[in-house]
Amino acid sequence: MADAPLRRVPGRLTAPPPGWTTTSDVVVIGSGIAGLTAALRLRGKVEKILVVTKDVLAAGSTQWAQGGIAAALGPGDTPAQHEHDTLVAGAGACDLEAVRVLVNEGPEAVHELIALGTRFDHDPDGELSLTREGGHHRDRIAHAGGDATGAEIQRALIAAIEQAPEIEVVQHALAVDLLLDDAGGIAGVTLHVMGEGQRDGVGAVHCRAVVLASGGLGQVFSQTTNPAVSTGDGMAVALRAGAALRDLEFVQFHPTVMYLGPDSRGQQPLISEAVRGEGAFLVDALPEEGGNRFMQGVHELADLAPRDVVAKAITRRMNETGQPHMWLDARHLGAEFWERRFPTILATARSHGVDPVTDLIPVAPACHYASGGVRTDLWGRTDVAGLYATGEVACSGVHGANRLASNSLLEGLVFSRRIATVLPDELRPWSDPVEDTRTAGLVPGSVRRELQEVMTSRVGVLRSADGLAEAALMLDKVAGAAAEEVSQEAWETTNLLTISAALAGAAALREETRGSHWREDFPERDDELWAGHFDAVMVDGETTLAFRPAPATDHLVEGATP
Ligand code: SIN
């Protein structure tokens, strides 16, 4: 297939020239499990480490993770079984080598997290308490505080960072663009910092390496489980700097997000898959209206089928019945169990007027996770010398077309350890940034809502050639708007547009249904034509999508689609 160019977007973000400069050997962008693990493990191996984060340290997606972290930790479980479940969920689009790294190094990485001070939940007999989520054939999800796993991991990592004076942290710092040297490698990064004294406004950090750990792109869609900071900034800066983005079309929609009404926008409350792991089930109507357990017969794992299967089944049933949501019944778990095991979800649901102990919870799919991102090798290296990526911003190849539940925290942990292993020996000499000749531009923040609506209605759970063509036209219109003022809102919205255009372009080209990419006009998975990946590459604002066939070993496992 010929490479397909997309419409032009800004080659760099319009920004004032840097008003301050500083230096650091390594800049880590992002402060979730991936960023803080990279920083902590680089300690003592490189001289200066700067962690920058767009909000406060705890504001990213890690904090919101409920279910837990998956690893073969329980009696009888093995990395090979974890590998199998990961590959099946990934629907023939995982990188086998990367999955093997993940599942083999996972248990040790989790034990290190425990040694760092993370307090996972334990059974009464003192063993690590493990639960199950969609797509797993075993109990292998370690959790903390019941359903507050991410918050506990984030707490432990921040506590460790606070004990590490050699790691400097700058909060409220948005990465605007990467600075490149004359060989196209990393020479620094421009930041916009809000209210940090000397370092206020746009500045430049000259550095020898950047570790991108800035999370996902959930805010591309109108309803998402992701926090407001997830505007795809890391993917956009990497793309603009010459790194390839891979598998962008594989956006995972979580099946059970609490439905708050047709006008609800932004971050929505997640009802963890672990609730189904503990016995909750989906029904298509209230009991008094004859609600059916519609997941039975759809998949051998029924309500615990892989996430893409459940999200599709819910969407189909919503379309068939004309309802805006389905229902999750977890009343039989009882008050004591709910309070102990899912205190966060219980409190959130009650704050929205639904008591899961007595009421069914209205649920519908919403954007949850980007399985694709900045393409990396097995050591987190990208195409740009000195640029590494880890966590949701990256595409290491472990998730394929649909991430297995609770593999995301593990991916950040495992691949950040790997980056910290190779990066110190690969540190490049200091180099000067060259003049940036890419075409600057910015769309106004006011187009964000329209962009999100287009992406949700045309590039969401269910896609078709007609809808994707309409999306391309509407994104062109959005791209034609020029911002009159520089602002964080405009920078973020331009990043959202940059990623949306590439995502919608890849979704239009992939004429099949695989994992979380669901085409109503091409409802079958097609390994003859589409076993491989779309890579997006940008040169001065012009993005090209190219299809790269995958090695046969990567798609031999029968996936869960559709
Ligand atoms: C969940 O708790 O259902 C989400 C966990 C994940 O995204 O892996």
Coordinates of C-alpha atoms and ligand atoms in Angstrom, one line a residue:
M1 CA 0.0 0.0 0.0
A2 CA 1.3 3.5 -0.9
D3 CA 2.1 5.8 1.9
A4 CA -0.8 8.1 2.6
P5 CA -0.2 11.8 3.4
L6 CA -2.6 13.6 5.7
R7 CA -3.5 17.3 5.8
R8 CA -0.9 19.6 7.2
V9 CA -0.9 20.6 10.9
P10 CA 1.6 22.9 12.7
G11 CA 5.2 21.6 12.4
R12 CA 5.9 23.1 15.8
L13 CA 3.8 25.0 18.3
T14 CA 3.8 28.8 18.2
A15 CA 5.5 30.0 21.4
P16 CA 7.5 33.0 22.6
P17 CA 11.3 32.6 22.5
P18 CA 12.7 31.0 25.7
G19 CA 12.9 33.5 28.6
W20 CA 15.1 31.3 30.7
T21 CA 17.4 28.3 30.2
T22 CA 18.8 25.6 32.4
T23 CA 20.6 22.3 31.8
S24 CA 20.1 18.7 32.9
D25 CA 21.6 15.5 31.6
V26 CA 18.2 13.8 31.4
V27 CA 14.7 15.3 31.4
V28 CA 11.9 13.0 32.3
I29 CA 8.5 14.3 31.1
G30 CA 5.7 12.9 33.2
S31 CA 5.3 11.8 36.8
G32 CA 3.2 8.6 36.8
I33 CA 4.5 5.2 37.4
A34 CA 6.6 5.3 34.1
G35 CA 8.2 8.7 34.7
L36 CA 9.0 8.3 38.4
T37 CA 10.3 4.8 38.0
A38 CA 12.6 6.0 35.2
A39 CA 13.9 8.9 37.3
L40 CA 14.4 6.8 40.5
R41 CA 16.3 4.1 38.6
L42 CA 18.5 6.6 36.8
R43 CA 19.6 8.0 40.2
G44 CA 23.4 7.5 40.7
K45 CA 23.8 6.6 37.0
V46 CA 23.6 10.1 35.5
E47 CA 24.5 13.4 37.1
K48 CA 21.4 15.6 36.8
I49 CA 17.8 14.4 36.4
L50 CA 14.9 16.8 36.0
V51 CA 11.3 15.5 36.2
V52 CA 8.8 17.9 34.7
T53 CA 5.1 17.4 35.0
K54 CA 2.2 19.3 33.5
D55 CA 0.2 19.6 36.7
V56 CA 1.2 18.4 40.2
L57 CA 3.1 15.2 40.6
A58 CA 0.0 13.1 41.3
A59 CA -2.3 14.5 38.6
G60 CA -1.7 11.9 35.9
S61 CA -3.5 8.7 34.9
T62 CA -1.6 6.4 37.4
Q63 CA -3.4 8.0 40.3
W64 CA -6.7 6.9 38.8
A65 CA -5.9 3.3 38.1
Q66 CA -8.3 1.1 40.0
G67 CA -8.0 -2.5 39.1
G68 CA -4.4 -3.1 39.7
I69 CA -1.2 -4.4 38.2
A70 CA -1.0 -7.8 36.5
A71 CA 1.9 -10.2 36.9
A72 CA 2.3 -13.9 37.3
L73 CA 2.7 -13.8 41.0
G74 CA 0.2 -16.4 42.3
P75 CA 0.7 -20.1 42.9
G76 CA 0.5 -22.1 39.6
D77 CA 0.6 -19.0 37.5
T78 CA 3.4 -18.6 35.0
P79 CA 4.7 -15.8 32.7
A80 CA 3.8 -18.1 29.8
Q81 CA 0.1 -18.1 30.8
H82 CA 0.2 -14.3 31.2
E83 CA 1.8 -14.1 27.7
H84 CA -1.0 -16.2 26.3
D85 CA -3.7 -14.0 27.7
T86 CA -1.9 -10.8 26.6
L87 CA -1.5 -12.1 23.0
V88 CA -5.2 -13.2 22.8
A89 CA -6.4 -9.8 24.0
G90 CA -4.0 -8.1 21.6
A91 CA -5.8 -9.7 18.6
G92 CA -2.7 -10.6 16.6
A93 CA -1.1 -7.2 16.8
C94 CA 1.3 -7.6 19.7
D95 CA 5.1 -7.8 19.4
L96 CA 5.9 -11.2 20.7
E97 CA 9.3 -10.3 22.0
A98 CA 8.0 -7.2 23.8
V99 CA 5.2 -9.3 25.5
R100 CA 7.9 -11.8 26.6
V101 CA 9.9 -9.0 28.2
L102 CA 6.7 -7.7 30.0
V103 CA 5.6 -11.0 31.4
N104 CA 9.0 -12.3 32.3
E105 CA 10.3 -9.2 34.0
G106 CA 6.9 -8.3 35.5
P107 CA 7.0 -10.3 38.7
E108 CA 10.4 -9.0 39.8
A109 CA 9.4 -5.4 38.9
V110 CA 6.3 -5.7 41.1
H111 CA 8.4 -7.1 44.0
E112 CA 10.6 -4.0 43.6
L113 CA 7.6 -1.8 43.8
I114 CA 6.7 -3.6 47.1
A115 CA 10.3 -3.1 48.4
L116 CA 9.9 0.6 47.5
G117 CA 7.0 0.8 50.0
T118 CA 3.9 0.1 48.0
R119 CA 1.3 -1.5 50.3
F120 CA -0.7 -4.0 48.2
D121 CA -3.7 -5.8 49.7
H122 CA -3.1 -9.1 51.4
D123 CA -5.4 -12.1 52.1
P124 CA -6.1 -13.0 55.8
D125 CA -3.3 -15.7 55.5
G126 CA -0.8 -12.9 54.6
E127 CA -0.5 -13.8 50.9
L128 CA -0.7 -11.1 48.2
S129 CA -4.4 -10.8 47.3
L130 CA -4.8 -11.3 43.6
T131 CA -8.0 -10.7 41.6
R132 CA -9.1 -11.3 38.0
E133 CA -10.2 -8.9 35.2
G134 CA -11.3 -9.3 31.6
G135 CA -9.2 -11.6 29.5
H136 CA -7.2 -13.2 32.3
H137 CA -7.6 -16.9 32.9
R138 CA -6.1 -16.6 36.4
D139 CA -6.2 -14.4 39.4
R140 CA -3.1 -12.3 38.8
I141 CA -4.0 -8.7 39.5
A142 CA -2.4 -7.2 42.6
H143 CA -4.4 -4.4 44.1
A144 CA -4.1 -1.8 46.8
G145 CA -6.6 0.0 49.0
G146 CA -9.2 -2.2 47.4
D147 CA -9.7 -0.2 44.3
A148 CA -7.1 2.5 44.8
T149 CA -4.1 0.7 43.4
G150 CA -2.9 3.6 41.3
A151 CA -3.2 6.1 44.1
E152 CA -1.1 3.9 46.4
I153 CA 1.6 3.3 43.8
Q154 CA 1.7 7.0 43.1
R155 CA 2.0 7.7 46.9
A156 CA 4.9 5.3 47.3
L157 CA 6.7 6.7 44.2
I158 CA 6.3 10.3 45.3
A159 CA 7.5 9.4 48.8
A160 CA 10.6 7.9 47.2
I161 CA 11.1 11.0 45.0
E162 CA 10.9 13.2 48.0
Q163 CA 13.8 11.3 49.5
A164 CA 15.9 11.8 46.4
P165 CA 17.3 15.4 46.5
E166 CA 19.4 14.7 43.4
I167 CA 16.2 14.5 41.3
E168 CA 14.8 18.0 40.6
V169 CA 11.0 18.3 40.0
V170 CA 9.3 21.1 38.2
Q171 CA 5.5 21.0 38.4
H172 CA 3.0 22.9 36.2
A173 CA 5.4 22.5 33.2
L174 CA 4.1 21.7 29.8
A175 CA 6.6 20.3 27.2
V176 CA 6.1 22.6 24.2
D177 CA 8.5 21.1 21.7
L178 CA 11.8 19.1 21.6
L179 CA 15.0 20.9 20.6
L180 CA 17.1 19.0 18.0
D181 CA 20.8 19.2 17.2
D182 CA 22.3 19.2 13.7
A183 CA 22.1 15.4 13.5
G184 CA 18.4 15.4 14.4
G185 CA 19.1 14.0 17.9
I186 CA 17.9 15.4 21.2
A187 CA 19.5 18.7 22.4
G188 CA 16.8 19.9 24.8
V189 CA 13.1 20.7 25.3
T190 CA 11.2 23.9 25.6
L191 CA 8.8 24.1 28.5
H192 CA 6.1 26.4 29.6
V193 CA 6.2 26.7 33.4
M194 CA 3.4 28.4 35.4
G195 CA 4.4 30.2 38.6
E196 CA 7.7 28.6 39.4
G197 CA 9.6 31.8 40.4
Q198 CA 12.7 32.2 38.2
R199 CA 11.4 29.7 35.8
D200 CA 8.2 31.3 34.7
G201 CA 6.8 31.2 31.2
V202 CA 8.5 29.6 28.3
G203 CA 12.1 28.4 28.8
A204 CA 14.6 25.9 27.4
V205 CA 16.2 22.9 29.1
H206 CA 19.3 21.8 27.3
C207 CA 19.9 18.1 27.9
R208 CA 21.4 14.9 26.5
A209 CA 18.4 12.7 26.7
V210 CA 14.6 13.0 27.2
V211 CA 12.4 10.2 28.6
L212 CA 8.8 10.7 27.5
A213 CA 6.4 9.4 30.1
S214 CA 3.6 11.8 29.7
G215 CA 0.6 9.4 29.4
G216 CA -2.1 9.1 26.9
L217 CA -4.6 10.9 24.6
G218 CA -8.0 10.3 26.3
Q219 CA -9.1 13.9 26.0
V220 CA -9.3 13.4 22.2
F221 CA -12.7 12.0 23.0
S222 CA -15.7 13.7 24.7
Q223 CA -16.0 11.1 27.4
T224 CA -13.0 9.4 28.8
T225 CA -11.7 7.9 32.1
N226 CA -8.5 9.9 31.7
P227 CA -7.8 13.0 33.6
A228 CA -7.8 16.5 32.0
V229 CA -4.0 16.4 31.5
S230 CA -4.2 13.5 29.0
T231 CA -4.1 15.6 25.8
G232 CA -1.6 13.6 23.8
D233 CA 1.2 16.1 24.3
G234 CA 4.0 13.6 24.4
M235 CA 2.9 11.8 21.3
A236 CA 2.6 15.2 19.5
V237 CA 6.0 16.5 20.4
A238 CA 7.6 13.2 19.5
L239 CA 5.8 13.1 16.1
R240 CA 6.8 16.7 15.3
A241 CA 10.5 15.9 16.2
G242 CA 10.6 12.9 13.8
A243 CA 9.7 9.9 15.9
A244 CA 7.2 7.4 14.4
L245 CA 3.8 6.9 16.1
R246 CA 2.5 3.3 15.8
D247 CA -1.0 1.7 16.2
L248 CA -2.8 5.0 17.0
E249 CA -6.1 3.5 15.7
F250 CA -6.2 1.0 18.6
V251 CA -7.9 3.1 21.2
Q252 CA -9.4 1.1 24.0
F253 CA -12.9 1.9 25.2
H254 CA -13.5 0.7 28.7
P255 CA -16.9 -1.1 28.8
T256 CA -18.1 -0.1 32.2
V257 CA -17.8 3.7 32.7
M258 CA -20.6 5.2 34.8
Y259 CA -23.1 6.9 32.5
L260 CA -23.8 10.4 33.9
G261 CA -26.3 11.5 31.2
P262 CA -26.1 12.7 27.6
D263 CA -24.4 16.1 28.4
S264 CA -21.7 14.8 30.6
R265 CA -18.2 15.6 29.1
G266 CA -14.6 15.0 30.1
Q267 CA -13.4 12.6 32.8
Q268 CA -16.1 10.1 33.7
P269 CA -16.1 7.6 36.7
L270 CA -14.6 4.2 35.9
I271 CA -16.3 1.1 37.3
S272 CA -13.3 -1.2 37.4
E273 CA -13.4 -4.5 35.6
A274 CA -12.4 -6.0 39.0
V275 CA -16.1 -5.4 40.0
R276 CA -17.0 -8.0 37.3
G277 CA -14.0 -10.0 38.4
E278 CA -15.6 -10.3 41.8
G279 CA -19.0 -11.4 40.3
A280 CA -20.9 -8.4 39.0
F281 CA -22.7 -8.9 35.7
L282 CA -24.2 -6.8 32.9
V283 CA -27.9 -6.7 32.1
D284 CA -29.7 -4.9 29.4
A285 CA -32.6 -3.6 31.5
L286 CA -33.7 -3.3 35.1
P287 CA -34.9 -6.6 36.7
E288 CA -38.5 -5.4 36.8
E289 CA -38.3 -4.8 33.1
G290 CA -37.0 -8.3 32.4
G291 CA -33.2 -7.5 32.1
N292 CA -31.1 -10.2 30.4
R293 CA -27.5 -11.1 31.1
F294 CA -26.5 -10.5 27.5
M295 CA -22.8 -11.4 27.8
Q296 CA -23.7 -15.0 28.2
G297 CA -23.2 -16.8 24.9
V298 CA -21.1 -13.9 23.5
H299 CA -17.8 -15.3 24.8
E300 CA -16.7 -18.3 26.9
L301 CA -15.6 -15.8 29.6
A302 CA -19.0 -14.0 29.5
D303 CA -18.8 -10.8 31.5
L304 CA -15.1 -11.3 31.9
A305 CA -14.3 -11.5 28.2
P306 CA -11.5 -9.2 26.9
R307 CA -12.4 -5.6 27.1
D308 CA -13.0 -5.0 23.3
V309 CA -15.5 -7.9 23.3
V310 CA -17.5 -6.5 26.2
A311 CA -17.4 -2.9 24.9
K312 CA -18.7 -4.1 21.5
A313 CA -21.4 -6.3 23.0
I314 CA -22.6 -3.3 25.1
T315 CA -22.6 -1.0 22.1
R316 CA -24.5 -3.5 20.0
R317 CA -27.1 -4.0 22.7
M318 CA -27.4 -0.2 23.2
N319 CA -27.9 0.2 19.5
E320 CA -30.5 -2.7 19.4
T321 CA -32.5 -1.4 22.3
G322 CA -32.0 2.4 21.7
Q323 CA -30.8 2.9 25.2
P324 CA -27.9 5.2 26.0
H325 CA -26.4 2.7 28.5
M326 CA -26.6 -0.8 29.9
W327 CA -26.7 -1.8 33.6
L328 CA -24.1 -3.4 35.9
D329 CA -25.6 -5.5 38.7
A330 CA -23.3 -5.9 41.7
R331 CA -25.9 -5.7 44.5
H332 CA -25.3 -9.3 45.6
L333 CA -21.7 -8.3 46.7
G334 CA -23.3 -6.7 49.7
A335 CA -22.5 -3.6 51.7
E336 CA -19.6 -5.0 53.7
F337 CA -17.8 -6.3 50.6
W338 CA -18.4 -3.1 48.7
E339 CA -17.0 -1.0 51.5
R340 CA -13.9 -3.1 51.9
R341 CA -13.1 -4.0 48.3
F342 CA -14.3 -1.0 46.3
P343 CA -14.5 2.0 48.6
T344 CA -13.5 4.5 46.0
I345 CA -16.0 3.3 43.4
L346 CA -18.7 3.1 46.1
A347 CA -18.2 6.6 47.2
T348 CA -18.1 8.0 43.7
A349 CA -21.2 6.2 42.6
R350 CA -23.0 7.4 45.7
S351 CA -21.9 10.9 45.0
H352 CA -23.7 10.6 41.7
G353 CA -26.9 9.3 43.4
V354 CA -26.4 5.6 42.7
D355 CA -25.9 3.2 45.5
P356 CA -24.3 0.0 44.1
V357 CA -25.4 -1.9 47.2
T358 CA -29.1 -1.4 46.3
D359 CA -29.1 0.0 42.8
L360 CA -27.9 -1.2 39.4
I361 CA -25.2 1.1 38.0
P362 CA -25.8 2.6 34.5
V363 CA -22.7 2.0 32.4
A364 CA -21.5 2.7 28.8
P365 CA -18.1 2.5 27.1
A366 CA -15.8 5.5 27.1
C367 CA -12.3 6.1 25.9
H368 CA -9.8 4.6 28.3
Y369 CA -6.4 3.8 26.9
A370 CA -4.2 4.3 23.9
S371 CA -2.7 1.0 23.0
G372 CA -0.5 2.8 20.4
G373 CA 1.9 5.7 20.8
V374 CA 5.5 6.6 20.2
R375 CA 7.1 3.5 18.6
T376 CA 10.0 2.1 20.7
D377 CA 12.3 -0.9 20.6
L378 CA 12.6 -3.3 23.6
W379 CA 14.7 -0.7 25.5
G380 CA 12.4 2.2 25.1
R381 CA 14.4 3.8 22.3
T382 CA 12.5 5.8 19.7
D383 CA 13.7 6.8 16.2
V384 CA 15.2 10.1 17.5
A385 CA 18.6 9.7 19.1
G386 CA 18.4 10.5 22.8
L387 CA 14.6 10.2 22.9
Y388 CA 13.1 7.4 24.9
A389 CA 9.4 6.7 25.6
T390 CA 7.7 4.6 28.2
G391 CA 4.2 4.0 29.6
E392 CA 1.0 5.0 27.8
V393 CA 2.7 7.5 25.6
A394 CA 4.8 4.7 24.1
C395 CA 4.0 1.8 21.8
S396 CA 6.4 -0.9 22.9
G397 CA 4.3 -3.5 21.2
V398 CA 2.9 -5.2 24.2
H399 CA -0.7 -4.2 23.8
G400 CA -1.4 -4.9 20.1
A401 CA -4.9 -4.0 19.1
N402 CA -6.3 -4.2 22.6
R403 CA -4.5 -4.0 26.0
L404 CA -5.1 -6.7 28.5
A405 CA -6.5 -5.4 31.7
S406 CA -3.9 -4.2 34.3
N407 CA -1.0 -4.5 31.9
S408 CA -0.6 -0.8 31.6
L409 CA 1.0 -0.1 35.0
L410 CA 3.2 -3.1 34.5
E411 CA 4.4 -1.8 31.1
G412 CA 5.4 1.5 32.5
L413 CA 7.3 -0.2 35.3
V414 CA 9.1 -2.8 33.2
F415 CA 10.1 -0.6 30.3
S416 CA 11.2 2.3 32.5
R417 CA 13.6 -0.1 34.3
R418 CA 14.9 -1.1 30.9
I419 CA 15.4 2.5 29.8
A420 CA 17.4 3.2 33.0
T421 CA 19.6 0.2 32.2
V422 CA 20.7 1.3 28.8
L423 CA 20.4 5.1 28.8
P424 CA 23.4 5.9 31.0
D425 CA 25.8 4.1 28.6
E426 CA 24.1 5.8 25.6
L427 CA 24.2 9.4 26.8
R428 CA 25.3 11.5 23.9
P429 CA 27.8 14.4 24.2
W430 CA 26.2 17.8 24.8
S431 CA 25.2 19.4 21.6
D432 CA 23.7 22.8 20.6
P433 CA 20.1 23.0 19.4
V434 CA 19.9 24.1 15.7
E435 CA 17.5 26.9 14.6
D436 CA 14.0 25.4 14.4
T437 CA 12.8 25.9 10.8
R438 CA 9.6 23.9 11.1
T439 CA 6.5 25.9 10.4
A440 CA 4.9 27.2 13.6
G441 CA 1.2 27.3 14.1
L442 CA -1.6 27.0 16.7
V443 CA -5.3 26.3 16.6
P444 CA -7.5 28.1 19.2
G445 CA -8.6 26.3 22.4
S446 CA -12.2 27.1 21.5
V447 CA -12.3 24.4 18.8
R448 CA -11.5 21.6 21.3
R449 CA -15.1 20.7 22.0
E450 CA -16.0 20.4 18.3
L451 CA -12.9 18.3 17.8
Q452 CA -13.8 15.9 20.6
E453 CA -17.4 15.6 19.4
V454 CA -16.2 14.7 15.9
M455 CA -13.8 12.1 17.2
T456 CA -16.4 10.6 19.5
S457 CA -19.2 10.4 16.9
R458 CA -17.1 9.3 13.9
V459 CA -13.9 7.8 15.3
G460 CA -15.2 6.3 18.5
V461 CA -16.2 2.7 19.4
L462 CA -17.8 2.0 16.0
R463 CA -16.3 3.3 12.8
S464 CA -17.1 3.2 9.1
A465 CA -15.7 4.6 5.9
D466 CA -18.4 7.3 5.6
G467 CA -18.0 8.4 9.2
L468 CA -14.2 8.5 8.9
A469 CA -14.4 10.5 5.7
E470 CA -16.7 13.0 7.5
A471 CA -14.3 13.2 10.4
A472 CA -11.4 14.0 8.0
L473 CA -13.4 16.9 6.5
M474 CA -14.4 18.2 9.9
L475 CA -10.8 17.9 11.2
D476 CA -9.7 19.9 8.2
K477 CA -12.1 22.6 9.2
V478 CA -10.8 22.6 12.7
A479 CA -7.2 22.7 11.4
G480 CA -8.0 25.8 9.4
A481 CA -8.8 27.8 12.5
A482 CA -5.8 30.0 13.6
A483 CA -5.3 31.0 17.3
E484 CA -4.9 34.6 17.9
E485 CA -3.2 34.1 21.2
V486 CA -0.7 31.7 22.6
S487 CA -2.1 29.8 25.6
Q488 CA -1.9 26.4 27.3
E489 CA -5.4 25.7 26.0
A490 CA -4.3 26.4 22.4
W491 CA -1.1 24.3 22.7
E492 CA -3.1 21.3 24.1
T493 CA -5.8 21.7 21.5
T494 CA -3.2 21.7 18.7
N495 CA -1.7 18.6 20.1
L496 CA -5.1 17.0 20.2
L497 CA -5.7 17.9 16.6
T498 CA -2.3 16.6 15.6
I499 CA -3.0 13.2 17.2
S500 CA -6.6 13.1 16.1
A501 CA -5.7 13.6 12.4
A502 CA -3.2 10.7 12.5
L503 CA -5.5 8.5 14.5
A504 CA -8.5 9.0 12.2
G505 CA -6.3 8.6 9.2
A506 CA -5.0 5.2 10.4
A507 CA -8.6 4.1 11.3
A508 CA -9.7 4.9 7.8
L509 CA -7.0 2.9 6.2
R510 CA -7.4 -0.2 8.3
E511 CA -10.2 -1.9 6.5
E512 CA -10.9 -4.7 9.0
T513 CA -12.1 -5.2 12.6
R514 CA -9.3 -6.1 15.0
G515 CA -9.3 -5.6 18.8
S516 CA -10.5 -2.2 19.8
H517 CA -10.7 -1.0 16.1
W518 CA -14.2 -1.9 15.0
R519 CA -15.3 -1.2 11.5
E520 CA -19.0 -1.8 10.8
D521 CA -18.2 -1.9 7.0
F522 CA -15.4 -4.4 7.5
P523 CA -16.6 -6.6 10.4
E524 CA -14.0 -9.4 10.1
R525 CA -10.4 -9.6 11.2
D526 CA -8.2 -9.9 8.0
D527 CA -4.7 -11.3 8.6
E528 CA -4.0 -11.6 4.9
L529 CA -4.2 -7.9 4.4
W530 CA -3.9 -6.2 7.8
A531 CA -1.5 -8.2 10.0
G532 CA 0.8 -5.3 10.7
H533 CA 1.0 -1.7 11.9
F534 CA 0.4 1.8 10.7
D535 CA 3.3 4.1 11.4
A536 CA 2.7 7.8 11.3
V537 CA 5.7 10.0 10.5
M538 CA 5.8 13.8 10.3
V539 CA 8.0 16.2 8.3
D540 CA 7.3 19.8 9.0
G541 CA 3.6 19.3 9.8
E542 CA 2.9 16.8 7.0
T543 CA 2.1 13.4 8.4
T544 CA 2.4 10.2 6.3
L545 CA 1.0 6.9 7.3
A546 CA 2.7 3.7 6.2
F547 CA 1.7 0.1 6.7
R548 CA 4.4 -2.2 8.1
P549 CA 3.6 -5.9 7.9
A550 CA 4.3 -7.7 11.2
P551 CA 6.5 -10.8 11.4
A552 CA 4.3 -13.9 11.1
T553 CA 5.2 -15.0 14.7
D554 CA 3.4 -11.9 16.0
H555 CA 0.0 -12.9 14.7
L556 CA -0.2 -16.6 15.1
V557 CA -2.2 -16.5 18.3
E558 CA -5.9 -16.4 17.7
G559 CA -7.2 -13.1 19.0
A560 CA -10.5 -12.3 20.6
T561 CA -11.9 -10.2 17.8
P562 CA -14.7 -9.6 17.3
Ligands
SIN1 C1 -10.1 -1.4 35.5 O1 -9.9 -1.3 36.7 O2 -11.1 -1.8 35.0 C2 -9.1 -0.7 34.6 C3 -7.8 -1.4 34.7 C4 -7.0 -1.2 33.4 O3 -7.3 -0.3 32.6 O4 -6.1 -2.0 33.2

